[in-house]
mmCIF file of C-alpha atoms in Angstrom:
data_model
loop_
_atom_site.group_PDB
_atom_site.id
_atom_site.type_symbol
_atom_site.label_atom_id
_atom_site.label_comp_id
_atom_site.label_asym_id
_atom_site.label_seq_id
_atom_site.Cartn_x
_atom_site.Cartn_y
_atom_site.Cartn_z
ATOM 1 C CA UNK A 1 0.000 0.000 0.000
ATOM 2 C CA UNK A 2 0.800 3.629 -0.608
ATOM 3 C CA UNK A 3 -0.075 6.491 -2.529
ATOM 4 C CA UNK A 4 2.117 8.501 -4.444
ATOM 5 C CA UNK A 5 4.103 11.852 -2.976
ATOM 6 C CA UNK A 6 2.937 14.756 -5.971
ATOM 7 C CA UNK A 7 -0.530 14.197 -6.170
ATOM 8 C CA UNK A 8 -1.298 11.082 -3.637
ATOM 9 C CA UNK A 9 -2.670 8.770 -5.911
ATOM 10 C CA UNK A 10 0.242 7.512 -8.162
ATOM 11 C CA UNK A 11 2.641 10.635 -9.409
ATOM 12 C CA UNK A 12 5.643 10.536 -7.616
ATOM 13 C CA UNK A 13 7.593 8.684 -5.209
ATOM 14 C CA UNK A 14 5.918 6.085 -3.201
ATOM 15 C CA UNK A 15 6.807 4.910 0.666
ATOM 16 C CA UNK A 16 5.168 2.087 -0.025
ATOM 17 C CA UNK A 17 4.518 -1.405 2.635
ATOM 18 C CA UNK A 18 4.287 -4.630 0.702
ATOM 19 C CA UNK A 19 2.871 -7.576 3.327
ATOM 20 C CA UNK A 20 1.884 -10.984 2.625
ATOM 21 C CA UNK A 21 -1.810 -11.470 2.438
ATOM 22 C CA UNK A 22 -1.725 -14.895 3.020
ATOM 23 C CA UNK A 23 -0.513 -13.770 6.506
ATOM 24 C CA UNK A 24 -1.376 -10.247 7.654
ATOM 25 C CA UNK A 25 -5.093 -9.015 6.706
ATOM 26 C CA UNK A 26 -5.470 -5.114 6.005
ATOM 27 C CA UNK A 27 -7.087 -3.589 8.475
ATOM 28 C CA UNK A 28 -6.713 0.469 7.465
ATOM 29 C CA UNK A 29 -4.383 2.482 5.953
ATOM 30 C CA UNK A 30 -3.019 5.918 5.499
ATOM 31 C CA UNK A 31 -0.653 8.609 4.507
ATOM 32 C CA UNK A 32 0.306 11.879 5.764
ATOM 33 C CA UNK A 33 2.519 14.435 3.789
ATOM 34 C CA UNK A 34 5.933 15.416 6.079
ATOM 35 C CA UNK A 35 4.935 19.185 5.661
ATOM 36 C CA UNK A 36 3.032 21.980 7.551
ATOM 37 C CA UNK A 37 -0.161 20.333 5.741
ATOM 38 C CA UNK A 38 -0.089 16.796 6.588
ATOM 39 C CA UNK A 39 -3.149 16.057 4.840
ATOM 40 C CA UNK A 40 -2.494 17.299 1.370
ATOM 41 C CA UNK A 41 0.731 16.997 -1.149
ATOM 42 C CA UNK A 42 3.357 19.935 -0.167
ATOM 43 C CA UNK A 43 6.472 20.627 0.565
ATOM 44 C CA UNK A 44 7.631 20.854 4.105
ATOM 45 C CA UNK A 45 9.262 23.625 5.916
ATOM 46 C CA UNK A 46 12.924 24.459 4.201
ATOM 47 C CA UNK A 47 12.562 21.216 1.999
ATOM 48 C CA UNK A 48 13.090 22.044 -2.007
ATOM 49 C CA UNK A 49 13.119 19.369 -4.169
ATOM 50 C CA UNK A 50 10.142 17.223 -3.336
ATOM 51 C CA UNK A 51 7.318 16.081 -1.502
ATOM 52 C CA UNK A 52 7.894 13.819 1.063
ATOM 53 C CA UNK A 53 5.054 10.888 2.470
ATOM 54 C CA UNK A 54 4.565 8.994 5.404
ATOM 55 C CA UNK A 55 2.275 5.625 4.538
ATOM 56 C CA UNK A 56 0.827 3.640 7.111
ATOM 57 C CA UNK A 57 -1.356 0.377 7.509
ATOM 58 C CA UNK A 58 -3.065 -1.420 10.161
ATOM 59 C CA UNK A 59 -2.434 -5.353 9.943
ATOM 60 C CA UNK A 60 -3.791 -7.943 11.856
ATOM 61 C CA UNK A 61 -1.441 -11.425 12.106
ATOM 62 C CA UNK A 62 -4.025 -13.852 10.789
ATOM 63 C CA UNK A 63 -2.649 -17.051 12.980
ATOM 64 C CA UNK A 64 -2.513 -14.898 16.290
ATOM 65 C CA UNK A 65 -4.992 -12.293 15.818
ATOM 66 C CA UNK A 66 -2.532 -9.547 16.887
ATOM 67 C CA UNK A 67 -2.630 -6.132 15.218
ATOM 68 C CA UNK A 68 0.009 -3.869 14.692
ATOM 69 C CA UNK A 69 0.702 -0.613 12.727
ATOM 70 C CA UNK A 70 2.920 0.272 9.774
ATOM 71 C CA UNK A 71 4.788 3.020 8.866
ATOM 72 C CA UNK A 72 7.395 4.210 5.781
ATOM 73 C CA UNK A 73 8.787 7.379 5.360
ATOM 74 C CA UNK A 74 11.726 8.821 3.307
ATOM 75 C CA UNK A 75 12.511 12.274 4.964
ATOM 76 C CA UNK A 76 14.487 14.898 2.541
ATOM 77 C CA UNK A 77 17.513 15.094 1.454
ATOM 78 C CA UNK A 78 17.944 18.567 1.750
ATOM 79 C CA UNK A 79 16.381 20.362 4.205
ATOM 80 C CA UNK A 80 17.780 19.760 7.459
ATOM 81 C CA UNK A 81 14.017 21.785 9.601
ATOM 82 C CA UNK A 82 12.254 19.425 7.294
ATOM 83 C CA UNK A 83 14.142 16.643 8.474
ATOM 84 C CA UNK A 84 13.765 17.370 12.229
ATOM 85 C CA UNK A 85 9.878 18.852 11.907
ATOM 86 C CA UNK A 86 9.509 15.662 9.762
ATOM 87 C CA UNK A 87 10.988 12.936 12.947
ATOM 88 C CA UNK A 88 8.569 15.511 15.504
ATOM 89 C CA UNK A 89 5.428 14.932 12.600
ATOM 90 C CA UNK A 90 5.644 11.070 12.384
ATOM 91 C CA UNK A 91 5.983 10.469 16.543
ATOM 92 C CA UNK A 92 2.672 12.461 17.044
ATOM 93 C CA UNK A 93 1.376 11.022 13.820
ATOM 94 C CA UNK A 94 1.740 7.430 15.214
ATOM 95 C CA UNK A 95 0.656 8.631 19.371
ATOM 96 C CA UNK A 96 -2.562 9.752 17.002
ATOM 97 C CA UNK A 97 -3.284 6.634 14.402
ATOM 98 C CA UNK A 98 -1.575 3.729 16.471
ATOM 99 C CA UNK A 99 -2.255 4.793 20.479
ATOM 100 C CA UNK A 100 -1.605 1.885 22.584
ATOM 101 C CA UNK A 101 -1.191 -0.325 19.583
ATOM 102 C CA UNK A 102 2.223 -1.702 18.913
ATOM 103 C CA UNK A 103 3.971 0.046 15.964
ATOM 104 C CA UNK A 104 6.833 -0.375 13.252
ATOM 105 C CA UNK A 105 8.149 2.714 11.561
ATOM 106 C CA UNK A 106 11.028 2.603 9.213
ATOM 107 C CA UNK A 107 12.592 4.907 6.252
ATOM 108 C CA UNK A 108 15.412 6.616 4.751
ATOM 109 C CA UNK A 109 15.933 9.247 7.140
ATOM 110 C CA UNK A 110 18.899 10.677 5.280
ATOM 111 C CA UNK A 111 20.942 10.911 8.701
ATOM 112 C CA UNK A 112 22.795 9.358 10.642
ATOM 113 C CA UNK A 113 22.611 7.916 14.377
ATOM 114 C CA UNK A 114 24.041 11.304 15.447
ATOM 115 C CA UNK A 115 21.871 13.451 13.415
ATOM 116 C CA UNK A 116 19.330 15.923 15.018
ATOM 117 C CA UNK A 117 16.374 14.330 13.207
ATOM 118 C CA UNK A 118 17.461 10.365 14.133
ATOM 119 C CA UNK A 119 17.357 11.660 17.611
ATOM 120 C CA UNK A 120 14.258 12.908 17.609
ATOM 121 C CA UNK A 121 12.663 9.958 17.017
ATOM 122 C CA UNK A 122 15.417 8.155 19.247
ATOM 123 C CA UNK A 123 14.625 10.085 22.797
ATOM 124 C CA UNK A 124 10.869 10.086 21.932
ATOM 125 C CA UNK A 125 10.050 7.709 24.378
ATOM 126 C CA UNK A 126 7.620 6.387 22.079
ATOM 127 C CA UNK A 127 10.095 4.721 19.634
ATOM 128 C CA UNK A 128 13.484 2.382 19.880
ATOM 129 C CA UNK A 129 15.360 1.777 17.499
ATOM 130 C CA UNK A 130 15.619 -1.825 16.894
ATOM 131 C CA UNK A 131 19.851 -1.632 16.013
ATOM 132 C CA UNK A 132 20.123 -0.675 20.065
ATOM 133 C CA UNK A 133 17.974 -3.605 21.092
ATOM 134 C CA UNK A 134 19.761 -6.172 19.363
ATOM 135 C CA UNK A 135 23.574 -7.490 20.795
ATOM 136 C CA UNK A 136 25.287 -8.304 17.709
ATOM 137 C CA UNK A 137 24.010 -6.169 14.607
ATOM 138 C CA UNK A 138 25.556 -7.176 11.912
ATOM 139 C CA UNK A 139 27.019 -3.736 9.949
ATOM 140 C CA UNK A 140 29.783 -4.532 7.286
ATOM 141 C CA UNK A 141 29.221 -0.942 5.522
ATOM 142 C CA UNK A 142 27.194 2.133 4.845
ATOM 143 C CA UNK A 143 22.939 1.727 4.310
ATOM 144 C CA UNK A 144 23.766 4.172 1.636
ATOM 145 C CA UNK A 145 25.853 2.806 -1.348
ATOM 146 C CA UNK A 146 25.018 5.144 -4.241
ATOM 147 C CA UNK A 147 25.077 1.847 -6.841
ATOM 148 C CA UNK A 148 28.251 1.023 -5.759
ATOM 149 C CA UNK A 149 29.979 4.657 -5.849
ATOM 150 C CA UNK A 150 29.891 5.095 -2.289
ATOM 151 C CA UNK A 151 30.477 1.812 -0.773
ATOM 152 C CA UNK A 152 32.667 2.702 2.566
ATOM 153 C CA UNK A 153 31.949 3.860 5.730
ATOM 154 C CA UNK A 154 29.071 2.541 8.359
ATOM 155 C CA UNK A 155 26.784 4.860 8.777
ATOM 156 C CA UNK A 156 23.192 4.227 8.741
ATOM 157 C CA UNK A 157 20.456 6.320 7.205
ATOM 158 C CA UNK A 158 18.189 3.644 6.862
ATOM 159 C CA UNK A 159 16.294 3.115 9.937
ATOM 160 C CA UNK A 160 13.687 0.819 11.889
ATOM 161 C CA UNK A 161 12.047 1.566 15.201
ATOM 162 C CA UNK A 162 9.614 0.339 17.060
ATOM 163 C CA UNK A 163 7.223 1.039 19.499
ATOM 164 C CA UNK A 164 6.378 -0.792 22.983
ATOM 165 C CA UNK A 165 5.836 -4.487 22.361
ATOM 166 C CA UNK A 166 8.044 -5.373 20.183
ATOM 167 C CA UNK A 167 11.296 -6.498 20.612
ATOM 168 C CA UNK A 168 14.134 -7.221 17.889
ATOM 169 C CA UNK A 169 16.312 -10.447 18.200
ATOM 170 C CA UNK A 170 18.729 -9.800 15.017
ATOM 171 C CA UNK A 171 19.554 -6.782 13.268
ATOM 172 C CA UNK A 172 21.524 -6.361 9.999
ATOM 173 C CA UNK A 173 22.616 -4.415 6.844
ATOM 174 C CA UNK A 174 22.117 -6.846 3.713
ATOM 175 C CA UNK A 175 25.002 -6.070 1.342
ATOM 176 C CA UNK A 176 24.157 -8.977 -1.258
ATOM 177 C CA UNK A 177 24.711 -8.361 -5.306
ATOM 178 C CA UNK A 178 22.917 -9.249 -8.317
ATOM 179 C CA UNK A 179 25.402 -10.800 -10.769
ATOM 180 C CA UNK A 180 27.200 -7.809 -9.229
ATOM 181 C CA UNK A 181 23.906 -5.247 -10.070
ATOM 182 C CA UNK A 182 22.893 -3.479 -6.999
ATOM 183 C CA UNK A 183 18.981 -3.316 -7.009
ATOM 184 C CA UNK A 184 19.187 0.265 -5.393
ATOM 185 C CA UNK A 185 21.217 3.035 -4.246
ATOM 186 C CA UNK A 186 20.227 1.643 -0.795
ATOM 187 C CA UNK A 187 21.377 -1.780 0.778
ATOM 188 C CA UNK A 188 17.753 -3.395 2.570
ATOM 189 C CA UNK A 189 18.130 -2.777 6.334
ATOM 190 C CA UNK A 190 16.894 -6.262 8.308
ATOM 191 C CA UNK A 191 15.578 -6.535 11.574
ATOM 192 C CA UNK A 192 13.878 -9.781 13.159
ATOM 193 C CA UNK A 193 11.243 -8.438 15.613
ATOM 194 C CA UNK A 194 8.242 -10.211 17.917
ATOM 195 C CA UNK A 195 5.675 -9.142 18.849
ATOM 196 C CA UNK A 196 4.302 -9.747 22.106
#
């Protein structure tokens, strides 16, 4: 699920969750724009090159019966207000949509562990970031790899927190090849959670 950033139906850049269907059934769903107007396409604060999306989804765990929340952003690039505004917008976004109801956010947050945005989400006290709850991530280079250009380094930009009720047993930055292709300009960022 997820609509698109420009116009939110399908123009643009989507945040999009894929889920198995045959395992999780779709409760609701969502998105909010990272900007001053949340619920219409815009840019946000000093951002100036795009429109940025959060999508969410409700999910319910078909075997258990447990429901959980959803959500994907991709902050920008740019704009280092819209970046922090953007980490303050999705914590009250999810204490609105999710409540009391265990929640998964992740997303290219285009910073760093040490960057002012990362730690807004980080000393929320709603969210934890799953790399901190786990003993041995596993971190043999950057998130970011820029198709191969920018392949040193460690630091992560790709993120996934959680809320209260789950916790994550293994953690890891996926660094695998296609006959030497990389599928993105990001590696996929792994973490093995439970929820409770």
């Amino acid at each position: 699920y997820g609509l698109g950033r420009d116009d939110g139906n399908d123009g643009g850049e989507h945040s999009a969750i894929f889920y198995k269907k045959d395992k999780f059934k779709l409760l609701n769903k969502g998105d909010f724009w990272l900007s001053e107007t949340p619920d219409k396409p815009g840019l946000g604060w000093d951002a100036t090159c795009c429109n940025r999306i959060c999508s969410w989804v409700q999910l319910q765990e078909i075997k258990t019966g447990k429901k959980f929340y959803y959500f994907n952003a991709h902050f920008d690039h740019q704009g280092k207000i819209a970046r922090i505004e953007s980490g303050k917008l999705v914590v009250k976004k999810i204490k609105e949509i999710a409540g009391q109801t265990p929640a998964v956010f992740t997303g290219d947050l285009n910073g760093g562990q040490k960057s002012d945005w990362y730690l807004t989400l980080a000393n929320s006290g709603v969210l934890t970031d799953t790399y901190t709850q786990v003993k041995n991530p596993y971190v043999n280079n950057s998130s970011f790899n820029g198709w191969g250009k920018e392949n040193s380094g460690y630091e992560i930009i790709d993120h996934i927190f959680v809320t209260k009720g789950f916790t994550a047993s293994r953690w890891g930055i996926l660094t695998d090849t296609y006959h030497g292709k990389f599928l993105s300009d990001h590696f996929p960022v792994l973490a093995e959670v439970t929820l409770k």
